[in-house]
Coordinates of C-alpha atoms and ligand atoms in Angstrom, one line a residue:
X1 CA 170.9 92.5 4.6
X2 CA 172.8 93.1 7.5
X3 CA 176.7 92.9 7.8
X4 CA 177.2 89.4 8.7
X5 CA 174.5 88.3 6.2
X6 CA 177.3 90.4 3.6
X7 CA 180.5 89.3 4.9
X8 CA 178.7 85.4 4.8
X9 CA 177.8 85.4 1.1
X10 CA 181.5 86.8 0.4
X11 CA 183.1 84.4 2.8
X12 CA 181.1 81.8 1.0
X13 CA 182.3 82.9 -2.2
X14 CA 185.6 81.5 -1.3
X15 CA 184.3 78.3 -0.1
X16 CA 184.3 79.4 3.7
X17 CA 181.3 79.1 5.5
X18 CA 181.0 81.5 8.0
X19 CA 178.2 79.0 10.4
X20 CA 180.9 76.5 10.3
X21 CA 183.6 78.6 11.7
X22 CA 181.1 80.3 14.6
X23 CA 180.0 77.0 15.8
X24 CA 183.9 75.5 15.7
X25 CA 185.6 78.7 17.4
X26 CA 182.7 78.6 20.2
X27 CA 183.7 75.0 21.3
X28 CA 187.5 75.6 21.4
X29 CA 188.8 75.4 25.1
X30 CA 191.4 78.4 25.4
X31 CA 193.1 78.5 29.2
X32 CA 192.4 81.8 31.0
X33 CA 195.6 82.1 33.7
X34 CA 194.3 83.1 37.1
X35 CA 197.8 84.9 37.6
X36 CA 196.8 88.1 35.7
X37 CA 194.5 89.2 38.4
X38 CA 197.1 89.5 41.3
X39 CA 200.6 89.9 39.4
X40 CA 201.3 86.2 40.1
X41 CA 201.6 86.9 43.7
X42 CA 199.2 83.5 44.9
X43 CA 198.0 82.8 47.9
X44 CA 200.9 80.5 49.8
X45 CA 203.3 83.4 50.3
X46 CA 203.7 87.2 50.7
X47 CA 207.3 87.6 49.4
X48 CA 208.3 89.3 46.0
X49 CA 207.7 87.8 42.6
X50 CA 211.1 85.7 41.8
X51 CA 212.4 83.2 39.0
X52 CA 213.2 85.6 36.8
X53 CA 210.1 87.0 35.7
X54 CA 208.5 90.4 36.7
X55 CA 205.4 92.4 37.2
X56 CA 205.4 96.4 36.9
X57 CA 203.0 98.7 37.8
X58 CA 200.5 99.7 40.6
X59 CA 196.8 100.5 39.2
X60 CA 194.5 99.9 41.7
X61 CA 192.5 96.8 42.0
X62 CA 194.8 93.8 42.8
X63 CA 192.8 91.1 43.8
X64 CA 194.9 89.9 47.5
X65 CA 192.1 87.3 48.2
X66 CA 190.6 84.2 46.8
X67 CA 187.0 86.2 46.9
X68 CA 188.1 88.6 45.1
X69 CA 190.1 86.8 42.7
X70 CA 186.9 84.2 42.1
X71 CA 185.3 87.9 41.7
X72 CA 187.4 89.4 38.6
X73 CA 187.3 85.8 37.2
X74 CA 183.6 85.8 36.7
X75 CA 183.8 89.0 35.4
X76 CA 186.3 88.1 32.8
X77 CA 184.2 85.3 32.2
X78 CA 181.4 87.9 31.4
X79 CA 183.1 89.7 29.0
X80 CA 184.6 87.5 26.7
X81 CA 183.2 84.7 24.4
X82 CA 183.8 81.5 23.8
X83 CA 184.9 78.2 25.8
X84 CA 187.9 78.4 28.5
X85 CA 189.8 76.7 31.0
X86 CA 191.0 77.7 34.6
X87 CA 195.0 77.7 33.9
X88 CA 196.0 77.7 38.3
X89 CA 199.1 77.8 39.3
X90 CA 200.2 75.3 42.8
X91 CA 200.7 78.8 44.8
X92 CA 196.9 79.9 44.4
X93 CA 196.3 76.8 47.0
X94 CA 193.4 77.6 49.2
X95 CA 194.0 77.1 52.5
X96 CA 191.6 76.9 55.4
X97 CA 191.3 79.3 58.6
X98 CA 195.1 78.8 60.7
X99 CA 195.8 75.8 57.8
X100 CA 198.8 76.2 55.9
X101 CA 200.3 73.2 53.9
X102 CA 203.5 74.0 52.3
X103 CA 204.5 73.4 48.4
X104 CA 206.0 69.9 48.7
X105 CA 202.9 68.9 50.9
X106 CA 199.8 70.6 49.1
X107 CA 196.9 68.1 48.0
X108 CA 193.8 68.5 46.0
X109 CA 191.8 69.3 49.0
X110 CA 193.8 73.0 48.9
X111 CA 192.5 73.0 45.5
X112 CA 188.8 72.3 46.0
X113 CA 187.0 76.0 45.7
X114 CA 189.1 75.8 42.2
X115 CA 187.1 72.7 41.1
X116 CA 184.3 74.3 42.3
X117 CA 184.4 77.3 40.3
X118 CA 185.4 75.3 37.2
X119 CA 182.2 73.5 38.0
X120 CA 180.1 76.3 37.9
X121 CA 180.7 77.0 34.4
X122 CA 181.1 73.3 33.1
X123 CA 185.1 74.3 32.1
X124 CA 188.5 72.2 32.7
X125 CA 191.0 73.3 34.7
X126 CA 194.9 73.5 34.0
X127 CA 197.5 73.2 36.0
X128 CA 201.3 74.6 37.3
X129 CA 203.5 73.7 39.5
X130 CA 204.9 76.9 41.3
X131 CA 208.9 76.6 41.3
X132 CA 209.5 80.6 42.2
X133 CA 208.1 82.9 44.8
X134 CA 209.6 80.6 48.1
X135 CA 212.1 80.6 50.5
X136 CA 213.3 76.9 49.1
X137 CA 214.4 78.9 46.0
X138 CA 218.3 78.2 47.0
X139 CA 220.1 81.2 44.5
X140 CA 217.7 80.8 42.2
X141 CA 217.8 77.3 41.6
X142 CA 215.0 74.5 42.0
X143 CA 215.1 71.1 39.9
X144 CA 218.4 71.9 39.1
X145 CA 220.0 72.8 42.4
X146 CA 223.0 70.9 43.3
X147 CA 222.0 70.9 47.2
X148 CA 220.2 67.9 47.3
X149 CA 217.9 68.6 49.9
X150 CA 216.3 71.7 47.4
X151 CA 216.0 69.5 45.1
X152 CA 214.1 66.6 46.4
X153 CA 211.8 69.8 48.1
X154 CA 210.7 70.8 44.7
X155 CA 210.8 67.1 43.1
X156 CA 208.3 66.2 45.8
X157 CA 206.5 69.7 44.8
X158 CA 206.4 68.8 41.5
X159 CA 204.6 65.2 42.4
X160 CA 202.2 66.7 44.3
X161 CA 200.9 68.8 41.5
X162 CA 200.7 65.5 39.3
X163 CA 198.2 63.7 41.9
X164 CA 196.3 67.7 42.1
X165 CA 196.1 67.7 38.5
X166 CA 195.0 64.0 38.5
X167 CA 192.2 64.9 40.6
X168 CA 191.6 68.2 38.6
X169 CA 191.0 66.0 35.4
X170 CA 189.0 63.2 37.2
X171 CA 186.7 65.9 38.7
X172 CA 186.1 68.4 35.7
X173 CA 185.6 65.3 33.3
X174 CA 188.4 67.4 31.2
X175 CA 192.3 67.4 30.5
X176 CA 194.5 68.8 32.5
X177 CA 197.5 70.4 31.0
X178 CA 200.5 70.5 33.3
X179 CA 203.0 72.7 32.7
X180 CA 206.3 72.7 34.1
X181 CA 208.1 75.9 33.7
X182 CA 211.6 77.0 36.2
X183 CA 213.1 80.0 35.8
X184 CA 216.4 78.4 37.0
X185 CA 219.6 79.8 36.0
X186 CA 222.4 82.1 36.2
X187 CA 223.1 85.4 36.0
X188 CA 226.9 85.5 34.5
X189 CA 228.4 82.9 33.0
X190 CA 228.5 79.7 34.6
X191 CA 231.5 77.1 35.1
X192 CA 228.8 74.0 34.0
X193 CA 226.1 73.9 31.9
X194 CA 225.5 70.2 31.7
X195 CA 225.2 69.6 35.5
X196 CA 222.3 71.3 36.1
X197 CA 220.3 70.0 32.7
X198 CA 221.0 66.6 33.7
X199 CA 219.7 67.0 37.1
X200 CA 216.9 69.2 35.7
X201 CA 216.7 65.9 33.5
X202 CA 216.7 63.9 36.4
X203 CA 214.7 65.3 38.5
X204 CA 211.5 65.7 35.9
X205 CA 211.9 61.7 35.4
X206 CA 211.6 61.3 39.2
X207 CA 208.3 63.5 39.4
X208 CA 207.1 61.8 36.0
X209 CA 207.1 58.3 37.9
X210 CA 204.3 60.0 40.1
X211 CA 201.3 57.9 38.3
X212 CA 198.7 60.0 35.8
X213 CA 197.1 58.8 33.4
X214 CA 198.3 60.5 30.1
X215 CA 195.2 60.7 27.9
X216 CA 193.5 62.9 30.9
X217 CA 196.5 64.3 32.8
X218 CA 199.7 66.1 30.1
X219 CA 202.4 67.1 31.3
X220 CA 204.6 69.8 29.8
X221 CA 207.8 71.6 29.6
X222 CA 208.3 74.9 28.9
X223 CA 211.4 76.4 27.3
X224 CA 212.8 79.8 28.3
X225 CA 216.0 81.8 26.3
X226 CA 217.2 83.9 29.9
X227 CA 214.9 85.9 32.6
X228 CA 215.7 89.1 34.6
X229 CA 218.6 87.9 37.1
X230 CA 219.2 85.3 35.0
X231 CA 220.6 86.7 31.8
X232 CA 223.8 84.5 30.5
X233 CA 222.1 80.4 31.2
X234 CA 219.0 79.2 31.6
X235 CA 218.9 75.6 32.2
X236 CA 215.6 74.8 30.9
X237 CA 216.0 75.8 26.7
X238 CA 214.5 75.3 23.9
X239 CA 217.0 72.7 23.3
X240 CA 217.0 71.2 26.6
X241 CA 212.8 71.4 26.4
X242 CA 212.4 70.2 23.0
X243 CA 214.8 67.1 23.4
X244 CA 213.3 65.8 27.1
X245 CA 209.7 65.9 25.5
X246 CA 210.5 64.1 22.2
X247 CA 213.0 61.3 24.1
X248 CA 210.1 60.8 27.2
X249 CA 206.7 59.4 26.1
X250 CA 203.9 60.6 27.8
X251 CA 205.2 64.6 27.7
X252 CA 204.8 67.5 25.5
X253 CA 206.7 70.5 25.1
X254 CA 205.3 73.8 25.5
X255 CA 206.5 77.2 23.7
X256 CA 205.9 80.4 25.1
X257 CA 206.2 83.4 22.5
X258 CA 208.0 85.4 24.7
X259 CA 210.8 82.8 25.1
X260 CA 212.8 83.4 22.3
X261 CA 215.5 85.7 20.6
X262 CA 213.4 88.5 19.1
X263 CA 213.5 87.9 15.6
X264 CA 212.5 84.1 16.3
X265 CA 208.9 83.8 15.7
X266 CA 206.6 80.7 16.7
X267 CA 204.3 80.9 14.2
X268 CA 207.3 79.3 12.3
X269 CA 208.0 76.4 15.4
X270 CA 204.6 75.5 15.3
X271 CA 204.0 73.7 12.3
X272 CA 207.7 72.3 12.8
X273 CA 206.5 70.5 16.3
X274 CA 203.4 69.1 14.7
X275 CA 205.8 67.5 12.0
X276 CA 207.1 65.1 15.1
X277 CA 204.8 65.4 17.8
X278 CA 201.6 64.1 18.2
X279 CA 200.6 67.5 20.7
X280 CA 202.1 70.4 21.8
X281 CA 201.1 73.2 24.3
X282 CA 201.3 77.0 23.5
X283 CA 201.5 80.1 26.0
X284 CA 200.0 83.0 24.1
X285 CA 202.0 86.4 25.0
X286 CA 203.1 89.3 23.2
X287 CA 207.0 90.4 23.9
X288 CA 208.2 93.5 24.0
X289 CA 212.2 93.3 23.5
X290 CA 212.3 90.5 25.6
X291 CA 210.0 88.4 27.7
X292 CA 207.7 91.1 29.2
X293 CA 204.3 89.9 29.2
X294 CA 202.2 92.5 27.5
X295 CA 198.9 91.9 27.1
X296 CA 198.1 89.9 23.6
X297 CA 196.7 92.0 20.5
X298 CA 195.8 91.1 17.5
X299 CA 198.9 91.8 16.0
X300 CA 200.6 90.0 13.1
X301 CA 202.2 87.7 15.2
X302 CA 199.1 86.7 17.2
X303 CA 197.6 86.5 14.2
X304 CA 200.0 84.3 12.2
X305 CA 200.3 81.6 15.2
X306 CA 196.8 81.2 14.8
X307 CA 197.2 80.6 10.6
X308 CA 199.4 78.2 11.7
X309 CA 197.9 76.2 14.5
X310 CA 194.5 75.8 11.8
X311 CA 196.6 75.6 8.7
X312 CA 197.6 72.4 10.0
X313 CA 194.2 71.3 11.2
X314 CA 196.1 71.0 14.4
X315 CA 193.3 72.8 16.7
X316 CA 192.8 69.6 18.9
X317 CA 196.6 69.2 19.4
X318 CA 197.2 72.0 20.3
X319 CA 196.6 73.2 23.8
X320 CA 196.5 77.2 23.8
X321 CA 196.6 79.1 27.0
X322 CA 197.2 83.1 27.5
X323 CA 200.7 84.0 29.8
X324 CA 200.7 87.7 30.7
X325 CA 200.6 90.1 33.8
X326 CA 200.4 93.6 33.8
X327 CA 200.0 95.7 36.3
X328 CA 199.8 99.4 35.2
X329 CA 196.5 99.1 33.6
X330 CA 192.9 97.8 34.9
X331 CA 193.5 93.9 35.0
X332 CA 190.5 93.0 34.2
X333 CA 190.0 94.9 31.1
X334 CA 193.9 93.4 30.6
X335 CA 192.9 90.3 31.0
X336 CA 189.7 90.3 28.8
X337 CA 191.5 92.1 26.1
X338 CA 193.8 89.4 25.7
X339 CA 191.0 86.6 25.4
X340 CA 189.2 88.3 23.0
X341 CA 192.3 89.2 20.9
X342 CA 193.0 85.1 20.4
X343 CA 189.4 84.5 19.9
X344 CA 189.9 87.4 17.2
X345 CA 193.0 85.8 15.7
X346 CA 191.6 82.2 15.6
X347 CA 188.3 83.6 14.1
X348 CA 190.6 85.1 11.4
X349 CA 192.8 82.1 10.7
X350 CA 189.4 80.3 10.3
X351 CA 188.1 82.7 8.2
X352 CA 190.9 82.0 5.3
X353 CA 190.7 79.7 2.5
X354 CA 194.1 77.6 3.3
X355 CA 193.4 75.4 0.5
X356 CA 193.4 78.1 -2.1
X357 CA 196.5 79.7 -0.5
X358 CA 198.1 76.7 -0.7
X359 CA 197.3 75.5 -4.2
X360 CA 199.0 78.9 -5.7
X361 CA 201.6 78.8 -3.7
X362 CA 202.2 74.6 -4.5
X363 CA 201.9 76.1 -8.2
X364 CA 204.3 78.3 -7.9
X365 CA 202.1 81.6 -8.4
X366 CA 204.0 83.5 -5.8
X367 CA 202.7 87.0 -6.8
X368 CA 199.3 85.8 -7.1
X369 CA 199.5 84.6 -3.5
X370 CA 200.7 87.9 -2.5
X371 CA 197.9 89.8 -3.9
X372 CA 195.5 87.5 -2.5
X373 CA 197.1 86.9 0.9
X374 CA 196.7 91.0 1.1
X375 CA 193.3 91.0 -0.2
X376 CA 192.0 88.8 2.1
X377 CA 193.4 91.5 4.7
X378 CA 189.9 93.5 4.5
X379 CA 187.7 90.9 4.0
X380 CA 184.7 91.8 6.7
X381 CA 186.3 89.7 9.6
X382 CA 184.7 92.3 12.1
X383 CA 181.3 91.8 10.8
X384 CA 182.1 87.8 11.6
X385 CA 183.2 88.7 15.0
X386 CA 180.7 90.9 16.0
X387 CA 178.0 88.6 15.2
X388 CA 179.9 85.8 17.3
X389 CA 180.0 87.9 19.9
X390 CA 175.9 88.5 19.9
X391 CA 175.9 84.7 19.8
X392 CA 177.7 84.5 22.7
X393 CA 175.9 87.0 24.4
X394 CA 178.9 89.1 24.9
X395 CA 179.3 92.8 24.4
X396 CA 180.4 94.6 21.2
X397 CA 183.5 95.9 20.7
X398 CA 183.0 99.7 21.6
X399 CA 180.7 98.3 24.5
X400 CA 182.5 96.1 26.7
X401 CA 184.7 98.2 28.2
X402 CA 182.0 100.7 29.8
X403 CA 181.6 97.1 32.2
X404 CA 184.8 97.0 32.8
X405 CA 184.9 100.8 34.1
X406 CA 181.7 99.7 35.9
X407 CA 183.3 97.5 37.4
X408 CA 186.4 99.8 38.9
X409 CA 184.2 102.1 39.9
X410 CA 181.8 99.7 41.9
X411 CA 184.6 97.0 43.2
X412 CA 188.0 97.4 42.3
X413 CA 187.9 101.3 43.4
X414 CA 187.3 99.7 46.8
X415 CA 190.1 97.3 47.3
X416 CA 192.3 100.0 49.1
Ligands
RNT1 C1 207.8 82.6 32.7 C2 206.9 81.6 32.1 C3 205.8 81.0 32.9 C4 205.1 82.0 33.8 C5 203.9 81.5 34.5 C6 203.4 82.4 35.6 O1 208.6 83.2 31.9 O2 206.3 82.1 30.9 O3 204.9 80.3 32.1 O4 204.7 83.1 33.1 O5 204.1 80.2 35.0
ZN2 ZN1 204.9 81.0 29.9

């Protein structure tokens, strides 16, 4: 017998059936963001990376084009398994020869090579509005500025991403998560707090008027504990985030890993969302210290968000998509590394007998679940994944980084 044939009589032994769980984890969408292929610089503006968030590094190989973005993409595509999504942000607009429309005024047309792509490989697209990275950033405020004239700017942004994601879902025949995320804030501590939630408040119930239709098109809001710049408020919290998507039908929240304080884990939120709402949206990081975007493993944490999101039987309300950007090591092998590491980590979660585990631990055997929540540590999940990966016609891995070094060598090398 070979490995898998091994690890599927012992999975089976537990009353998990390995065929199941290859055929489920292939058809579960997981949103790839285009942003870790150009340190979230997009293609509407040549100014630094603002709103609090940060890129470092220099290896070579930024893509500084749509080609060669579209390039890297298919290349991720190639070396990782399993269904995705496009996750675009609104400043990756495509604009034609001398055309330049700016954020307030973009429409689906700037986004039509996206849908085209998408196309190409029968996947969904998701979508965010791009509040940071432009001149109508007023010190550092958007939604919540108190100059009324940014505000209504960046309201009448964020409306314009509704109808693009409208026509995002309507072309791909697939949801569109959209996800609203500011970095707003300040940097020492501020004279009012509630001012700028309400008109953050406000001004997401003005954009939510723009019509979508929610079973296609879902909005989201994404929390965030401080950014760089922006250390002592953030307007947009957990509390603030959590509250506006529970009180406004027709909205989710969204929870990014790396928005939290560091012994705050959202393995634990998860299953406390899914108590009271019907979906929620993920971005899948890994913090280190604070909110720095490293590329995802398949660490506990990873790992444990993933126990949780199946535990619940909650893998179609939840929308998972990857958030990180680092530039001091090949992107695309940071990019594919990631993928592969959630793939790894759902493949895991499915791999466990959740009914078991929770029978002992319902029965009070606390040590027993111990020694079997160990055990099940070196069960032969790699022998699982590496057959998923033949079936996905993807490389092993020990393999698939010799493509990605191909790769450098043959295209980014060139991008000088
Ligand atoms: C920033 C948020 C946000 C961004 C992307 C680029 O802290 O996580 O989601 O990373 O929108
Ligand atoms: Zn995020």
């Amino acid at each position: 017998m070979n490995a898998y044939e091994i690890a599927k009589e012992q999975y089976a032994g537990l009353g998990v059936d390995t065929e199941k769980v290859l055929d489920k984890l292939k058809s579960i969408p997981v949103s790839l963001h285009c942003w870790q292929g150009d340190d979230v610089t997009g293609f509407d503006q040549k100014g630094p990376l603002t709103g609090g968030i940060q890129t470092t590094g220099n290896y070579l190989g930024r893509a500084r084009n749509p080609e060669e973005l579209f390039e890297d993409i298919r290349k991720v595509f190639e070396i990782t398994p399993g269904t995705k999504k496009l996750n675009v942000h609104a400043s990756y607009a495509i604009f034609d020869e001398g055309e330049f429309a700016d954020r307030d005024k973009i429409e689906p047309r700037h986004f039509k090579r996206w849908v085209e792509l998408a196309k190409e490989y029968g996947v969904g697209i998701d979508f965010n509005p791009t509040f940071f990275s432009h001149p109508m950033v007023k010190d550092g405020l958007t939604l919540t500025s108190p100059d009324e004239n940014v505000r209504r700017f960046w309201i009448e942004h964020g409306k314009a991403c509704i109808r693009i994601a409208n026509y995002f879902a309507r072309e791909t025949g697939q949801t569109c998560v959209i996800n609203f995320w500011i970095g707003d804030g300040y940097k020492d501590i501020p004279a009012d707090r509630m001012g700028p939630r309400l008109r953050y408040k406000d001004s997401l119930e003005q954009i939510f008027t723009e019509s979508y239709d929610f079973d296609k098109v879902k909005p989201c809001v994404e929390s965030k504990v401080f950014g760089i710049g922006v250390e002592s408020f953030t307007a947009g919290s957990s509390e603030f985030a959590l509250s506006f998507a529970a009180t406004h039908d027709r909205c989710i929240p969204l929870m990014d890993n790396g928005h939290y304080h560091p012994t705050e884990v959202v393995s634990d939120k998860i299953p406390a969302l899914l108590c009271f709402f019907d979906e929620i949206a993920l971005h899948i990081t890994r913090p280190v210290r604070w909110d720095s975007d490293h590329v995802v493993l398949f660490d506990d944490e990873t790992k444990e968000m993933a126990k949780e999101i199946v535990r619940s039987d909650a893998l179609d309300r939840v929308y998972m998509a990857l958030d990180y950007f680092d530039a001091s090591i090949n992107r695309i092998g940071a990019w594919a590394t990631g993928f592969r590491n959630w793939q790894k980590a759902l493949l895991n979660a499915m791999l466990m007998p959740h009914d078991k585990l929770k029978e002992l631990q319902n029965a009070g055997r606390f040590s027993e679940l111990m020694a079997c929540q160990e055990g099940l540590k070196l069960l032969p999940v790699g022998a699982v994944w590496d057959e998923y990966l033949r079936r996905c016609g993807v490389k092993g891995e020990l393999e698939w980084f010799e493509d990605v070094l191909a790769y450098e060598k043959e295209t980014l090398s060139n991008r000088k």
